[in-house]
Amino acid sequence: MNFMGKATSTPLLFQSKLVFFSLLYLFTSLFLAIYTSLSQTKCLFRSSPFDPIQAPLFSYPATYGEHKYAIPTHRTTCSSPVFFSDYWVVLKEIQNLCKNSSWSSSGLRYMQGKAETFAGNLSTQERIPYFVHYNDSTEFPCGFLKKFPISNSDRTDMENCKGVVVVSAIFNDHDKIRQPRGLGSKTLDNVCFFLFIDDVTLKGLVNHRLIPSKSKNYKIGAWRVVKVLSKGLYENPAMNGVIPKYLVHRLFPNSKFSIWIDAKLQLMVDPLLLIHSLVVSENADMAISKHPYYIHTMEEAMATARWQKWWDVDGLKRQMETYCENGLLPWSPSKLPYPSDVPDSALILRRHGLRSNLFSCLLFNELEAFNPRDQLAFAYVRDLMSPRLKLNMFEVEVFEQVVVEYRHNIKRGGGASGRKEVGLKGPKSKKTKRVGPDLYVNGSCCSKCQKYLLEMWGESES
């Protein structure tokens, strides 16, 4: 075509729509392939693409090594990815829920008093009546029958957290402090991050010059650090960790939502998006990942003994027989909509209210009574409590999409990987008992868990 004596023509690329769309498809595919290959979780959109904070929250000294010993995942794709709504829509909705919420009172009146332990060391028969909550005037045992040893200024800051709180803990210097990633630009204004530490962990942080030795108010990146005096705690660091893990609604009485995250995990997704997607959108009281391998409580108990995750094998057997005697059954389709009896409890999301608070109180009491292996008491409490818990047990692929897991600190002569075990009330001198693959392989024919085992193995009593 001629215009003003000049010839013009359409570029060859645009003359063929097929070639154009083929190239567009090719470049898009290449981009997505490169993105997923570089992604630590091999999942698309694991954090908000709608206004994330780009700059790191905190720069650690090279000697601290906060990202050492990452545990690789074996899943190359997300068969069950979690999808997030627009960040600004989620922010507004969560703000409105927190502001207009009518669940400021959980319906539980907590027992007051003085005891040698936080839960009062109640017997099984003393704990069982509290599983059914039918009278709002009943005083309920829920920890802090012994004072939690933190400063008044920390306690005030915790009470002033009135929306969403993210909580973690490091005791006995077992882990590194890991900063959350993928936070929206308004998240730090609407979400509190609290990290509980003991004297041993504090000493390590001071040695790495992450906090000044003479300061009283500690903050490292997003985390507000709360020092807990070791003198008033359990002897066992793992048991100390379950205090903020399961009494979070008592430590933060004005918070409406909470996320517990083990210190071995790094949060990769904005907490507002997680709460909205896994709790609010599912109308759940609590959200937690299914265990990657087990569905029956007894499987987890056997693994705990086999891999020496708890020193007292006889105590594990007594615990399981107590639960079997009081109604614990193996998982079956009759338990639906609960898809499993065993969670991965490293990440717990809660809507604070009657049911989730009741569950947390009951579970904490069981942990003090037996041991801090919370997966063993999980189904027992969930199945026997009333009112029933609205629980979202999401797939393992979702867990791996929203967090990255790291190994505990490697220490000599105890610590995270040492063989020295400490009990709830004092150190244990006897060695770990070695057992076979099953707790009950040589057990009595009249074991209180005989019916459980036969049902779990698909057999019938003759």
XYZ file of C-alpha atoms in Angstrom:
462
model
C 0.000 0.000 0.000
C 1.340 3.418 -0.923
C 0.799 6.558 1.130
C 2.492 9.854 0.283
C 4.645 7.876 -2.075
C 5.930 5.504 0.681
C 5.281 1.790 0.834
C 4.269 0.177 4.149
C 3.845 -3.446 5.047
C 2.819 -5.503 8.125
C 5.752 -7.254 9.818
C 5.973 -10.913 8.916
C 5.532 -11.984 12.567
C 2.073 -10.418 12.786
C 0.917 -11.712 9.418
C 0.446 -15.155 10.954
C -1.702 -15.371 14.069
C -0.607 -18.971 14.578
C 3.079 -18.012 14.746
C 2.329 -15.110 17.081
C 0.341 -17.166 19.599
C 2.827 -20.021 19.393
C 5.654 -17.689 20.378
C 3.536 -16.162 23.142
C 2.808 -19.623 24.511
C 6.490 -20.571 24.299
C 7.747 -17.543 26.222
C 5.004 -17.881 28.862
C 5.865 -21.538 29.377
C 9.555 -20.735 29.681
C 8.855 -18.055 32.258
C 6.705 -20.380 34.378
C 9.263 -23.179 34.101
C 12.073 -20.912 35.294
C 9.896 -19.537 38.101
C 8.931 -22.947 39.463
C 12.477 -24.302 39.130
C 13.771 -21.466 41.289
C 10.914 -21.729 43.776
C 11.876 -23.388 47.065
C 8.470 -25.035 47.359
C 7.918 -25.810 43.646
C 4.515 -24.155 43.935
C 3.049 -21.221 42.061
C 1.879 -18.137 43.920
C 3.062 -19.236 47.349
C 3.055 -15.605 48.470
C 0.928 -12.625 47.631
C 1.645 -11.112 44.213
C -0.482 -8.120 45.177
C 1.936 -5.807 46.993
C 4.596 -7.812 48.818
C 7.418 -6.208 50.755
C 10.463 -6.592 48.554
C 13.242 -5.611 50.974
C 14.443 -8.081 53.668
C 13.117 -7.300 57.138
C 16.437 -7.838 58.876
C 20.056 -8.492 57.953
C 21.750 -11.146 60.089
C 25.515 -11.335 60.649
C 27.210 -14.066 58.632
C 28.127 -15.965 61.808
C 24.477 -16.482 62.797
C 23.631 -18.816 59.909
C 19.842 -18.547 60.147
C 19.309 -20.427 56.880
C 21.497 -23.466 57.472
C 20.239 -27.044 57.312
C 17.112 -26.612 55.209
C 15.085 -29.797 54.764
C 14.307 -30.455 51.074
C 10.797 -31.402 50.024
C 10.215 -34.415 47.834
C 7.103 -33.177 46.066
C 7.885 -31.498 42.751
C 4.367 -30.184 42.145
C 1.425 -28.924 44.140
C -1.444 -31.381 43.785
C -3.368 -29.446 46.442
C -2.285 -25.819 46.243
C -3.918 -23.148 48.340
C -5.210 -20.062 46.557
C -5.271 -16.560 47.984
C -7.648 -13.677 47.419
C -6.478 -10.157 46.601
C -4.335 -8.771 49.417
C -6.312 -5.537 49.794
C -9.636 -7.380 49.911
C -8.292 -9.747 52.553
C -6.830 -6.897 54.611
C -10.171 -5.081 54.686
C -12.138 -8.218 55.559
C -9.825 -9.236 58.405
C -9.871 -5.687 59.783
C -13.669 -5.704 59.784
C -13.826 -9.122 61.455
C -11.476 -8.005 64.203
C -13.251 -4.704 64.691
C -16.827 -5.946 64.575
C -16.250 -9.345 66.112
C -18.780 -10.534 68.669
C -16.602 -13.350 70.049
C -14.638 -11.194 72.518
C -15.795 -13.563 75.257
C -14.944 -17.211 74.657
C -17.556 -18.562 77.058
C -14.865 -20.076 79.284
C -14.166 -18.983 82.841
C -10.650 -19.930 83.750
C -9.712 -21.520 87.049
C -7.565 -19.376 89.301
C -5.234 -20.488 92.048
C -1.720 -21.490 92.920
C -0.110 -24.770 91.936
C 3.349 -26.225 91.437
C 2.757 -26.596 87.690
C 0.960 -24.517 85.074
C -1.875 -27.025 84.534
C -2.146 -28.110 88.162
C -1.029 -31.702 87.533
C -4.619 -33.005 87.411
C -5.295 -36.732 87.298
C -7.086 -38.407 84.378
C -10.332 -38.633 86.332
C -10.059 -34.960 87.285
C -9.496 -33.902 83.644
C -12.230 -35.927 81.946
C -15.294 -33.982 83.243
C -14.041 -30.815 81.539
C -14.200 -32.365 78.045
C -17.923 -31.541 77.858
C -18.537 -27.837 78.270
C -22.191 -27.173 79.106
C -22.138 -24.545 81.840
C -20.618 -21.108 81.301
C -20.340 -20.609 85.060
C -17.977 -23.581 85.469
C -14.380 -22.595 86.122
C -12.156 -24.328 83.591
C -8.518 -25.455 84.122
C -6.445 -23.837 81.375
C -2.887 -23.307 82.500
C -1.409 -20.426 84.482
C -2.294 -21.945 87.836
C 1.318 -20.926 88.214
C 2.493 -17.446 87.141
C 4.113 -17.231 83.732
C 7.467 -15.484 84.383
C 7.518 -12.554 81.963
C 7.836 -8.807 82.546
C 4.846 -6.523 83.046
C 5.808 -4.472 79.977
C 5.782 -7.606 77.802
C 2.440 -8.633 79.267
C 0.974 -5.202 78.481
C 2.187 -5.335 74.873
C 0.666 -8.802 74.489
C -2.690 -7.619 75.813
C -2.604 -4.695 73.382
C -2.443 -7.044 70.389
C -6.096 -6.943 69.317
C -6.178 -8.460 65.853
C -3.940 -11.168 64.430
C -0.904 -12.508 66.275
C 1.874 -14.759 64.970
C 3.628 -16.633 67.779
C 6.787 -18.723 67.981
C 9.276 -19.787 70.639
C 12.910 -20.815 70.990
C 13.954 -22.520 74.224
C 17.416 -23.877 75.013
C 18.745 -22.183 71.840
C 17.354 -25.022 69.677
C 16.590 -22.899 66.603
C 17.408 -19.744 64.677
C 15.193 -16.700 64.347
C 13.744 -16.697 60.829
C 12.053 -13.652 59.365
C 8.694 -14.025 57.585
C 8.654 -13.432 53.843
C 6.031 -12.248 51.377
C 4.412 -9.740 53.745
C 2.054 -7.153 52.333
C 2.924 -3.499 52.899
C 0.259 -3.033 55.617
C 0.718 -6.362 57.388
C 3.135 -5.208 60.077
C 0.588 -2.531 61.005
C -2.140 -5.144 61.475
C -0.329 -8.269 62.676
C 1.735 -8.751 65.857
C 4.766 -11.051 65.755
C 5.880 -12.392 69.166
C 8.798 -14.727 69.847
C 9.294 -16.266 73.311
C 12.835 -17.135 74.423
C 14.528 -18.315 77.606
C 17.794 -17.253 79.258
C 19.904 -19.725 77.264
C 18.561 -18.464 73.933
C 18.953 -14.850 75.025
C 22.612 -15.434 75.792
C 23.156 -16.791 72.276
C 21.433 -13.798 70.687
C 23.571 -11.414 72.732
C 26.724 -13.281 71.715
C 25.756 -12.861 68.058
C 25.082 -9.150 68.757
C 21.520 -9.439 67.531
C 20.266 -7.643 70.623
C 22.083 -5.353 73.082
C 22.939 -6.945 76.429
C 21.474 -4.135 78.543
C 18.226 -3.613 76.637
C 14.867 -4.611 78.151
C 12.712 -4.392 75.027
C 13.947 -6.643 72.258
C 12.960 -6.595 68.613
C 14.609 -8.459 65.747
C 13.083 -7.721 62.366
C 9.353 -8.454 62.546
C 9.636 -10.280 65.881
C 8.934 -8.725 69.255
C 11.095 -10.900 71.518
C 9.763 -11.816 74.988
C 12.214 -13.116 77.580
C 10.825 -15.834 79.847
C 12.724 -16.545 83.057
C 13.939 -20.141 83.018
C 13.576 -20.407 86.793
C 9.797 -20.524 86.572
C 9.543 -23.004 83.689
C 9.520 -26.751 83.172
C 12.865 -28.515 83.041
C 12.011 -29.777 79.550
C 12.496 -27.165 76.761
C 9.910 -28.891 74.532
C 7.275 -28.617 77.262
C 8.063 -24.932 77.668
C 7.387 -24.489 73.955
C 3.836 -25.797 74.274
C 2.935 -23.041 76.748
C 2.697 -20.308 74.067
C 1.696 -22.948 71.497
C -1.514 -23.989 73.262
C -2.138 -21.134 75.678
C -1.849 -18.448 72.998
C -5.456 -17.348 73.592
C -4.611 -16.683 77.235
C -1.326 -14.909 76.577
C -3.060 -12.715 73.960
C -6.582 -12.393 75.389
C -7.656 -9.645 72.980
C -6.457 -11.254 69.739
C -9.085 -12.625 67.386
C -6.859 -14.850 65.252
C -3.488 -16.481 65.827
C -0.848 -18.429 63.950
C 1.549 -20.676 65.808
C 4.707 -21.452 63.830
C 7.510 -23.675 65.112
C 10.866 -21.920 65.099
C 12.188 -24.528 62.657
C 9.846 -23.060 60.011
C 10.086 -19.886 57.953
C 6.782 -18.323 56.967
C 6.661 -17.720 53.202
C 3.138 -16.284 52.858
C 1.482 -13.250 54.392
C -0.324 -14.338 57.615
C -3.457 -12.392 56.653
C -3.733 -14.408 53.441
C -3.244 -17.650 55.388
C -5.890 -16.829 57.997
C -8.340 -15.800 55.299
C -7.772 -18.804 53.043
C -7.448 -21.595 55.626
C -9.696 -20.391 58.459
C -12.139 -17.660 57.434
C -13.032 -19.002 53.980
C -13.377 -22.536 55.411
C -15.493 -21.341 58.367
C -13.081 -23.231 60.641
C -12.107 -22.820 64.272
C -8.643 -24.161 63.551
C -6.509 -25.175 60.565
C -3.632 -27.642 60.702
C -1.776 -29.852 58.229
C -2.307 -33.592 58.001
C 0.734 -35.710 58.898
C 2.655 -36.748 55.760
C 2.773 -40.448 56.727
C 0.385 -41.438 59.543
C -3.377 -41.310 60.047
C -3.712 -43.358 63.277
C -2.581 -42.101 66.688
C -1.029 -45.476 67.479
C 1.189 -45.213 64.396
C 2.582 -41.949 65.725
C 3.029 -43.473 69.206
C 4.975 -46.405 67.768
C 7.160 -44.055 65.715
C 7.774 -41.920 68.822
C 9.097 -44.992 70.650
C 10.960 -46.418 67.657
C 12.833 -43.210 66.869
C 13.383 -42.346 70.551
C 11.513 -39.057 70.346
C 10.523 -39.512 73.988
C 12.630 -41.333 76.584
C 9.879 -42.956 78.671
C 8.512 -45.857 76.619
C 6.520 -47.208 79.566
C 4.978 -43.755 79.924
C 3.977 -43.789 76.248
C 2.276 -47.138 76.742
C 0.410 -45.893 79.831
C -0.716 -42.826 77.900
C -2.074 -44.817 74.978
C -3.817 -47.321 77.240
C -5.390 -44.456 79.173
C -6.710 -43.031 75.910
C -7.953 -46.402 74.647
C -9.722 -47.021 77.945
C -11.477 -43.659 77.709
C -12.731 -43.946 74.143
C -9.934 -43.332 71.631
C -10.537 -45.271 68.400
C -8.412 -45.584 65.253
C -9.300 -43.361 62.354
C -12.101 -44.599 60.091
C -14.519 -42.947 57.634
C -16.965 -42.601 60.510
C -14.749 -39.790 61.821
C -15.265 -37.667 58.724
C -15.122 -34.730 58.106
C -11.895 -35.212 60.110
C -9.625 -36.839 57.475
C -6.902 -38.016 59.873
C -6.070 -38.487 63.551
C -2.475 -37.274 63.237
C -1.504 -33.685 62.357
C 1.759 -31.964 61.611
C 1.415 -29.485 64.440
C 4.327 -27.234 63.464
C 1.846 -24.743 61.975
C -1.510 -24.034 63.655
C -3.994 -21.339 62.626
C -6.833 -20.434 64.993
C -9.940 -18.302 65.216
C -10.114 -17.588 68.934
C -13.478 -18.654 70.321
C -15.160 -21.202 72.532
C -14.333 -24.333 70.535
C -10.710 -23.569 69.655
C -9.974 -22.270 73.163
C -11.569 -25.334 74.732
C -9.496 -27.631 72.519
C -6.273 -25.786 73.344
C -6.928 -25.897 77.096
C -7.757 -29.601 77.095
C -4.740 -30.466 74.980
C -2.361 -28.491 77.187
C -3.625 -30.365 80.236
C -2.901 -33.691 78.502
C 0.601 -32.585 77.549
C 1.494 -31.753 81.124
C -0.008 -35.025 82.328
C 2.037 -37.185 79.932
C 4.593 -35.571 77.605
C 4.923 -32.687 75.093
C 4.338 -34.932 72.040
C 1.120 -33.130 71.106
C 0.284 -35.391 68.155
C -0.449 -38.229 70.582
C -3.179 -36.352 72.446
C -4.612 -34.571 69.405
C -7.344 -37.016 68.283
C -8.202 -38.036 71.853
C -9.078 -34.452 72.770
C -10.673 -33.593 69.423
C -12.975 -36.634 69.361
C -14.096 -36.511 72.987
C -14.646 -32.769 73.442
C -18.034 -31.104 73.127
C -18.940 -28.809 71.407
C -17.214 -30.272 68.363
C -14.245 -28.510 66.805
C -14.620 -27.178 63.263
C -11.279 -28.285 61.889
C -9.617 -27.734 58.516
C -6.945 -30.429 58.140
C -5.262 -29.379 54.917
C -2.972 -31.381 52.663
C 0.782 -31.673 53.151
C 1.337 -29.938 49.807
C -0.280 -26.820 51.252
C 2.040 -26.937 54.267
C 5.050 -27.140 51.969
C 3.683 -24.283 49.906
C 3.429 -21.804 52.758
C 6.530 -22.595 54.863
C 10.113 -23.755 54.457
C 11.403 -26.159 57.107
C 14.917 -26.113 58.552
C 16.785 -28.451 60.857
C 17.270 -27.639 64.519
C 20.557 -26.260 65.766
C 23.254 -28.901 65.974
C 24.764 -28.967 69.445
C 27.209 -31.136 71.315
C 26.394 -32.671 74.669
C 22.658 -32.054 74.705
C 20.633 -29.302 73.070
C 18.617 -29.954 69.987
C 20.244 -33.141 68.861
C 21.967 -34.341 72.018
C 20.918 -37.558 73.706
C 20.385 -36.052 77.138
C 16.663 -36.033 77.837
C 14.918 -33.939 80.445
C 11.552 -34.690 82.001
C 8.679 -32.343 82.769
C 9.717 -31.863 86.380
C 13.404 -32.730 86.374
C 16.247 -34.446 84.518
C 16.074 -38.178 83.973
C 19.196 -40.202 84.601
C 18.058 -43.485 83.076
C 18.808 -44.151 79.443
C 16.269 -44.268 76.675
C 14.673 -47.682 76.363
C 15.155 -49.269 72.977
C 12.066 -50.934 71.575
C 11.021 -52.885 68.553
C 8.928 -51.545 65.698
C 5.707 -51.709 67.730
C 4.875 -50.738 71.293
C 2.521 -53.667 71.609
C 4.239 -56.388 69.593
C 4.992 -58.346 72.784
C 2.129 -56.903 74.790
C -0.470 -58.764 76.787
C -3.505 -60.202 75.050
C -5.619 -58.177 77.478
C -4.067 -54.823 76.678
C -6.518 -51.955 76.952
C -5.606 -51.052 73.361
C -6.228 -54.540 71.957
C -9.516 -53.499 70.331
C -7.880 -50.372 68.894
C -5.044 -52.387 67.385
C -7.327 -55.014 65.865
C -9.465 -52.320 64.230
C -6.404 -50.440 63.009
C -4.989 -53.628 61.457
C -8.370 -54.526 59.912
C -8.845 -57.625 62.026
C -11.743 -58.706 64.229
C -11.787 -60.124 67.728
C -12.532 -63.819 67.880
